[in-house]
Short mmCIF file of C-alpha atoms in Angstrom, two decimals:
data_model
loop_
_atom_site.label_atom_id
_atom_site.label_comp_id
_atom_site.label_asym_id
_atom_site.label_seq_id
_atom_site.Cartn_x
_atom_site.Cartn_y
_atom_site.Cartn_z
CA ALA A 1 -2.12 -49.84 -15.00
CA VAL A 2 -3.56 -51.62 -11.57
CA LEU A 3 -0.66 -50.73 -9.24
CA MET A 4 -0.17 -51.80 -5.28
CA PHE A 5 1.52 -49.03 -3.52
CA GLN A 6 2.37 -47.63 -0.22
CA ARG A 7 -1.15 -46.81 1.84
CA GLU A 8 0.67 -43.60 2.41
CA PHE A 9 1.14 -42.84 -0.72
CA ALA A 10 -2.17 -44.24 -2.25
CA GLN A 11 -3.98 -41.98 -0.38
CA ARG A 12 -1.41 -38.77 -1.67
CA LEU A 13 -2.20 -40.10 -5.36
CA VAL A 14 -5.95 -39.47 -5.44
CA ALA A 15 -6.27 -36.77 -2.65
CA GLN A 16 -8.31 -34.29 -3.58
CA PRO A 17 -7.88 -29.96 -2.63
CA GLY A 18 -8.75 -29.47 0.83
CA ASP A 19 -7.65 -33.43 2.12
CA LYS A 20 -4.48 -32.87 3.93
CA LEU A 21 -2.53 -35.52 2.09
CA TYR A 22 -3.28 -32.86 -1.08
CA CYS A 23 -0.05 -31.90 -2.54
CA ARG A 24 2.36 -31.66 -5.41
CA LEU A 25 1.53 -34.84 -6.36
CA SER A 26 -2.06 -35.16 -6.11
CA ILE A 27 -1.57 -32.67 -8.89
CA ASN A 28 0.68 -33.50 -11.00
CA THR A 29 -1.08 -37.14 -11.23
CA GLN A 30 -4.23 -36.02 -11.43
CA LEU A 31 -3.89 -33.68 -14.38
CA LEU A 32 -2.38 -36.38 -16.49
CA ALA A 33 -3.97 -39.67 -15.49
CA ARG A 34 -7.42 -40.57 -13.85
CA VAL A 35 -6.59 -42.53 -10.80
CA ASP A 36 -9.12 -44.55 -8.78
CA HIS A 37 -8.76 -46.19 -5.06
CA LEU A 38 -9.19 -49.70 -5.61
CA MET A 39 -9.01 -51.34 -2.20
CA LYS A 40 -7.09 -51.55 0.61
CA VAL A 41 -4.71 -54.81 0.66
CA GLY A 42 -3.77 -55.70 4.86
CA LYS A 43 -0.49 -55.89 5.62
CA ASN A 44 -1.91 -59.51 6.91
CA ASN A 45 -2.28 -60.98 3.43
CA PHE A 46 1.64 -61.06 2.91
CA ARG A 47 4.55 -63.73 4.34
CA PRO A 48 6.62 -61.86 6.24
CA PRO A 49 4.19 -59.51 7.07
CA PRO A 50 4.91 -55.81 6.17
CA LYS A 51 5.33 -52.96 8.40
CA VAL A 52 3.28 -51.23 6.46
CA GLU A 53 -0.35 -51.42 4.95
CA SER A 54 -0.85 -50.92 1.40
CA SER A 55 -3.80 -50.20 -1.03
CA VAL A 56 -4.33 -51.28 -4.81
CA VAL A 57 -4.94 -47.87 -7.25
CA ARG A 58 -6.17 -47.29 -10.99
CA LEU A 59 -4.39 -45.12 -12.81
CA GLU A 60 -5.41 -44.61 -16.57
CA PRO A 61 -3.23 -41.98 -18.39
CA ARG A 62 -5.32 -39.29 -20.07
CA ASN A 63 -5.74 -39.56 -24.05
CA PRO A 64 -4.14 -36.92 -25.13
CA PRO A 65 -2.33 -35.52 -21.76
CA PRO A 66 -2.93 -31.67 -21.56
CA PRO A 67 -2.03 -29.32 -23.69
CA ILE A 68 1.03 -27.09 -21.22
CA ASN A 69 4.50 -26.88 -20.66
CA PHE A 70 4.82 -28.60 -17.81
CA GLN A 71 8.04 -27.53 -16.66
CA GLU A 72 6.37 -24.61 -15.75
CA TRP A 73 3.06 -25.73 -14.00
CA ASP A 74 5.98 -28.10 -12.12
CA GLY A 75 7.42 -24.29 -11.10
CA LEU A 76 4.17 -23.66 -10.08
CA THR A 77 2.87 -26.43 -8.42
CA ARG A 78 6.45 -26.24 -6.44
CA ILE A 79 5.94 -22.06 -5.29
CA CYS A 80 2.59 -23.18 -4.15
CA PHE A 81 3.16 -26.07 -2.12
CA VAL A 82 7.29 -24.86 -0.91
CA ARG A 83 5.85 -25.21 3.05
CA LYS A 84 2.52 -26.38 3.74
CA ASN A 85 1.35 -23.77 6.25
CA LYS A 86 1.91 -20.85 3.60
CA THR A 87 -0.63 -18.88 2.42
CA LEU A 88 -0.65 -18.30 -1.59
CA SER A 89 -0.35 -14.69 -1.18
CA ALA A 90 3.22 -14.80 1.58
CA ALA A 91 4.55 -17.56 -1.51
CA PHE A 92 4.69 -15.20 -3.97
CA ASN A 93 5.47 -11.79 -2.32
CA GLN A 94 8.84 -13.73 -2.17
CA THR A 95 11.49 -11.34 -4.04
CA GLY A 96 13.06 -14.45 -5.66
CA VAL A 97 9.46 -15.50 -6.60
CA LEU A 98 8.60 -12.01 -8.34
CA LEU A 99 11.31 -11.95 -9.71
CA LEU A 100 11.49 -15.28 -11.42
CA LEU A 101 7.62 -14.73 -12.75
CA GLU A 102 8.48 -11.62 -14.06
CA LYS A 103 11.27 -12.44 -16.13
CA ASN A 104 9.10 -15.93 -17.12
CA TYR A 105 6.74 -13.16 -17.99
CA LYS A 106 9.01 -11.15 -20.44
CA ILE A 107 10.78 -14.32 -22.04
#
């Protein structure tokens, strides 16, 4: 599918590890689809002009989708990205996270 989004959202979709905009949205989107930034669309191309810039993105679903439990995967990425400036070590050393991981491991 070829879709147009607000520029910042499109940049988050196509962000790679190490980019400032890399987030859960980037990981989950790229897990399930191939994402390509096609072009920028200026606000002067619209009447009346919006307050934000736009970008066109192509999304191609991965076929077949990866064989993972999406709820577990989403929970893991949620732990990793809960605080932007926190290290992974600090995120996984929280008592609640450790108890949750231990409970899920035993199941």
